[in-house]
XYZ file of C-alpha atoms in Angstrom:
278
model
C 6.521 5.512 -12.679
C 7.287 3.953 -9.260
C 10.580 4.796 -7.994
C 11.973 2.124 -5.782
C 15.004 1.217 -3.798
C 16.833 -1.999 -5.288
C 20.286 -2.626 -3.474
C 20.018 -6.184 -4.876
C 23.445 -7.779 -5.068
C 25.107 -4.939 -3.171
C 27.300 -5.599 -0.317
C 27.311 -3.234 2.701
C 29.419 -2.440 5.825
C 27.481 -0.376 8.533
C 29.649 0.445 11.187
C 28.101 0.438 14.782
C 25.144 -1.947 12.986
C 23.933 -3.693 15.805
C 21.494 -1.108 17.677
C 20.130 2.130 17.465
C 20.382 4.075 14.166
C 22.782 1.566 13.163
C 20.627 -1.438 13.022
C 17.846 1.014 11.734
C 20.332 1.321 8.632
C 21.274 -2.175 8.629
C 17.276 -3.277 8.431
C 16.485 -0.763 5.816
C 19.522 -1.863 3.650
C 18.488 -5.543 3.963
C 14.742 -4.114 3.124
C 16.210 -3.184 0.103
C 17.933 -6.210 -1.069
C 21.769 -5.677 0.213
C 23.867 -8.285 1.937
C 24.411 -6.419 5.041
C 27.676 -6.776 7.531
C 27.090 -4.881 11.122
C 30.635 -4.045 12.044
C 30.926 -3.448 15.967
C 32.563 -4.024 19.080
C 30.033 -6.207 20.386
C 27.190 -8.855 18.942
C 23.776 -7.652 18.653
C 21.199 -8.574 21.581
C 19.275 -10.025 18.832
C 19.862 -10.738 14.920
C 19.250 -7.837 13.217
C 16.958 -8.661 10.746
C 14.991 -7.463 7.617
C 11.207 -7.545 6.744
C 12.133 -10.956 4.775
C 13.858 -12.651 7.629
C 17.335 -11.872 6.406
C 19.974 -11.047 8.722
C 23.109 -8.778 8.902
C 26.146 -10.380 9.452
C 28.020 -9.683 12.745
C 31.876 -8.704 12.117
C 33.569 -7.928 15.293
C 35.848 -5.055 15.090
C 36.939 -1.874 17.019
C 36.925 1.180 14.414
C 39.512 2.832 15.886
C 41.907 -0.339 15.085
C 42.940 0.725 11.658
C 44.264 -2.670 10.578
C 41.479 -4.289 11.964
C 39.132 -2.532 10.077
C 41.546 -2.972 6.733
C 41.116 -6.717 7.465
C 37.360 -6.852 8.192
C 37.021 -5.068 4.783
C 39.337 -7.660 2.785
C 37.348 -10.767 4.840
C 33.985 -8.935 3.065
C 35.420 -8.520 -0.113
C 36.518 -12.100 -0.247
C 33.547 -13.768 1.026
C 30.884 -11.749 -0.880
C 32.836 -10.546 -3.467
C 32.765 -6.964 -3.419
C 32.453 -4.033 -1.074
C 29.884 -1.298 -2.473
C 28.471 0.736 0.276
C 30.161 1.733 3.724
C 28.016 3.701 6.146
C 30.228 5.110 8.739
C 27.658 5.082 11.689
C 29.675 4.294 14.330
C 30.246 7.122 17.261
C 29.149 8.663 20.196
C 29.940 11.028 23.195
C 29.362 11.324 26.982
C 28.158 14.689 28.109
C 30.762 16.713 29.483
C 31.661 20.533 29.349
C 34.790 20.936 27.847
C 36.399 22.367 30.885
C 35.589 19.540 32.731
C 37.410 17.274 30.145
C 40.681 16.284 30.029
C 42.625 16.333 26.814
C 42.888 12.989 26.245
C 39.132 12.411 26.815
C 38.493 14.946 24.179
C 40.882 13.042 21.962
C 39.108 9.813 22.350
C 35.861 11.293 21.430
C 37.427 13.024 18.245
C 39.269 9.643 17.361
C 36.016 7.539 17.218
C 33.733 10.221 15.598
C 36.122 11.686 12.863
C 39.638 9.383 12.947
C 38.084 6.543 12.469
C 35.940 7.045 9.647
C 38.441 8.565 7.811
C 40.431 5.088 8.512
C 37.613 3.497 7.496
C 36.917 5.255 4.482
C 40.523 4.583 3.008
C 40.014 1.452 3.794
C 36.764 0.821 1.764
C 38.165 3.060 -1.011
C 40.992 0.246 -1.201
C 38.441 -2.157 -2.157
C 35.770 0.031 -3.852
C 38.706 1.663 -6.451
C 39.244 -1.589 -8.221
C 35.385 -2.727 -8.411
C 33.705 -1.360 -11.872
C 30.853 -0.192 -9.945
C 32.807 1.880 -7.645
C 30.982 2.304 -4.491
C 29.319 4.457 -1.687
C 30.222 5.754 1.543
C 27.661 7.455 3.939
C 29.062 9.648 6.848
C 26.368 9.610 9.613
C 26.585 13.402 10.756
C 24.994 15.225 13.609
C 23.303 18.345 13.956
C 25.461 18.935 16.798
C 28.276 19.714 14.199
C 25.962 22.398 12.460
C 25.354 24.495 15.789
C 26.894 24.814 19.006
C 27.210 22.022 20.963
C 27.639 22.549 24.652
C 28.633 19.696 26.898
C 29.612 18.176 23.762
C 32.053 20.070 22.530
C 34.495 17.799 20.807
C 32.002 15.336 19.394
C 30.226 18.561 17.495
C 33.970 19.198 16.381
C 34.324 15.907 15.090
C 30.921 15.755 13.394
C 31.603 19.354 11.890
C 34.950 17.881 10.532
C 33.133 14.681 9.334
C 30.800 16.499 7.033
C 33.775 18.473 5.379
C 35.764 15.402 5.121
C 32.659 13.975 2.964
C 32.805 16.994 0.819
C 36.457 16.875 -0.182
C 36.634 13.064 -0.608
C 33.641 13.487 -2.700
C 35.710 15.519 -4.955
C 38.782 13.607 -4.600
C 37.294 10.041 -5.369
C 34.968 11.169 -7.940
C 33.627 9.810 -10.292
C 34.300 6.203 -9.182
C 33.111 6.476 -5.919
C 30.316 8.846 -4.305
C 30.363 10.486 -0.677
C 27.712 11.899 1.141
C 26.620 12.885 4.802
C 23.326 12.554 6.680
C 23.073 15.026 9.158
C 20.930 13.407 11.595
C 19.040 15.317 14.358
C 17.428 13.620 17.530
C 16.463 9.943 16.904
C 14.208 7.640 19.505
C 16.231 4.671 20.258
C 16.892 2.315 23.044
C 18.994 4.657 24.912
C 17.058 7.797 24.471
C 16.546 7.746 28.362
C 20.336 8.399 28.890
C 19.998 11.735 27.331
C 16.035 12.805 27.751
C 14.681 10.642 30.869
C 11.638 9.031 30.910
C 8.682 8.983 28.198
C 7.564 12.034 29.501
C 10.860 13.306 28.769
C 11.542 11.857 25.419
C 7.857 13.219 24.245
C 8.440 16.670 25.692
C 11.756 17.087 23.664
C 10.003 15.746 20.573
C 7.828 18.592 20.672
C 10.818 21.227 20.240
C 11.219 19.409 16.984
C 8.661 21.393 14.243
C 7.471 17.518 13.105
C 6.602 17.117 16.827
C 8.911 14.199 17.441
C 11.919 12.323 17.308
C 12.932 10.413 14.372
C 12.860 6.491 14.405
C 15.984 4.187 13.539
C 14.366 2.716 10.800
C 13.366 6.438 9.186
C 17.268 7.185 9.283
C 17.702 4.094 7.679
C 15.235 4.323 4.737
C 17.091 7.743 3.824
C 20.528 5.979 3.915
C 19.204 3.508 1.642
C 17.850 5.740 -1.071
C 21.104 7.953 -0.627
C 23.272 4.613 -1.449
C 21.103 3.566 -4.437
C 21.256 4.336 -8.106
C 18.420 6.632 -7.790
C 21.073 8.904 -6.256
C 23.794 7.937 -8.601
C 24.497 12.042 -9.404
C 24.697 13.013 -5.619
C 27.770 13.257 -3.940
C 29.355 15.822 -1.949
C 25.967 16.286 -0.600
C 24.499 16.859 3.243
C 21.168 15.712 3.580
C 19.319 16.791 6.722
C 17.244 14.075 8.605
C 15.827 16.485 11.389
C 12.532 17.142 11.585
C 12.979 20.529 10.622
C 15.515 21.256 13.026
C 14.801 22.990 16.480
C 12.412 25.707 16.874
C 13.546 29.109 17.359
C 14.012 29.923 21.236
C 12.907 33.448 20.267
C 9.238 32.459 19.209
C 8.611 30.854 22.702
C 10.266 33.380 24.554
C 8.032 35.968 22.675
C 5.083 34.441 23.490
C 5.895 33.833 27.381
C 6.494 29.954 27.024
C 9.175 27.911 29.058
C 11.970 26.537 27.202
C 11.571 23.353 28.910
C 12.507 22.222 32.645
C 16.148 21.245 33.082
C 15.443 17.578 33.365
C 14.951 17.236 29.627
C 18.781 17.942 29.062
C 19.808 15.204 31.290
C 23.393 14.291 30.488
C 24.268 11.238 28.780
C 26.286 8.786 30.513
C 27.757 6.778 27.543
C 31.430 6.487 27.332
C 32.807 6.930 24.191
C 35.090 3.729 24.993
C 31.636 2.016 24.504
C 29.855 3.758 21.966
C 29.132 1.594 18.869
C 26.467 3.772 17.439
């Protein structure tokens, strides 16, 4: 028996769904038949559309503004009749050693990557709890929350907290609402050059992954769509790694005498969290 992903009739909100991983998630949900709302601070450069030509609807909202998020979800419910899926994807961080950061800068990173998903989840629950079919909430986590994260310490701490939050909410909100986490590794997006340099740098970084390359946003999206649907109806409180096998242990290359890679492959990101939607 073929196992398909059918989200027909479902309404999904993807925060930061206008670019990068968020756009890949929006496309996958559209392809599965869902109505998709991309909630972000800025509209996309071009419509985020699925293979059938349907496009995500843009809702302008700052996910750090709890009242604005609550109002956005109420509009979604009133317009489409339900809110079935929330994907907490919006996030980001610049590269900055913690000793070079101010407490205010670190707090903004934690606000965007942990506090905002928490408040968005609460706003979604207020809608989902009254629905007969409940709902599904997916946190987009990061491998930075599972290992040391030098240069992005506050981000890594926030993502670690996000994974724990999901496991706790899965218990508190069961059985009506499922809550899970995608633990995402390196993804090749339109902003990869900010982190990894030119095409050669991206390829070199990809070779450090056991599968030999970075993920695409659509690959992350397809896993997200699967986790959101009924085929995963008994899955909650789970953390699903989407990282190509993780990172090749450094000692293997060290033992073989191979260099770990030139410093240019660790080019810091210049994105400011104030501007990061996904």
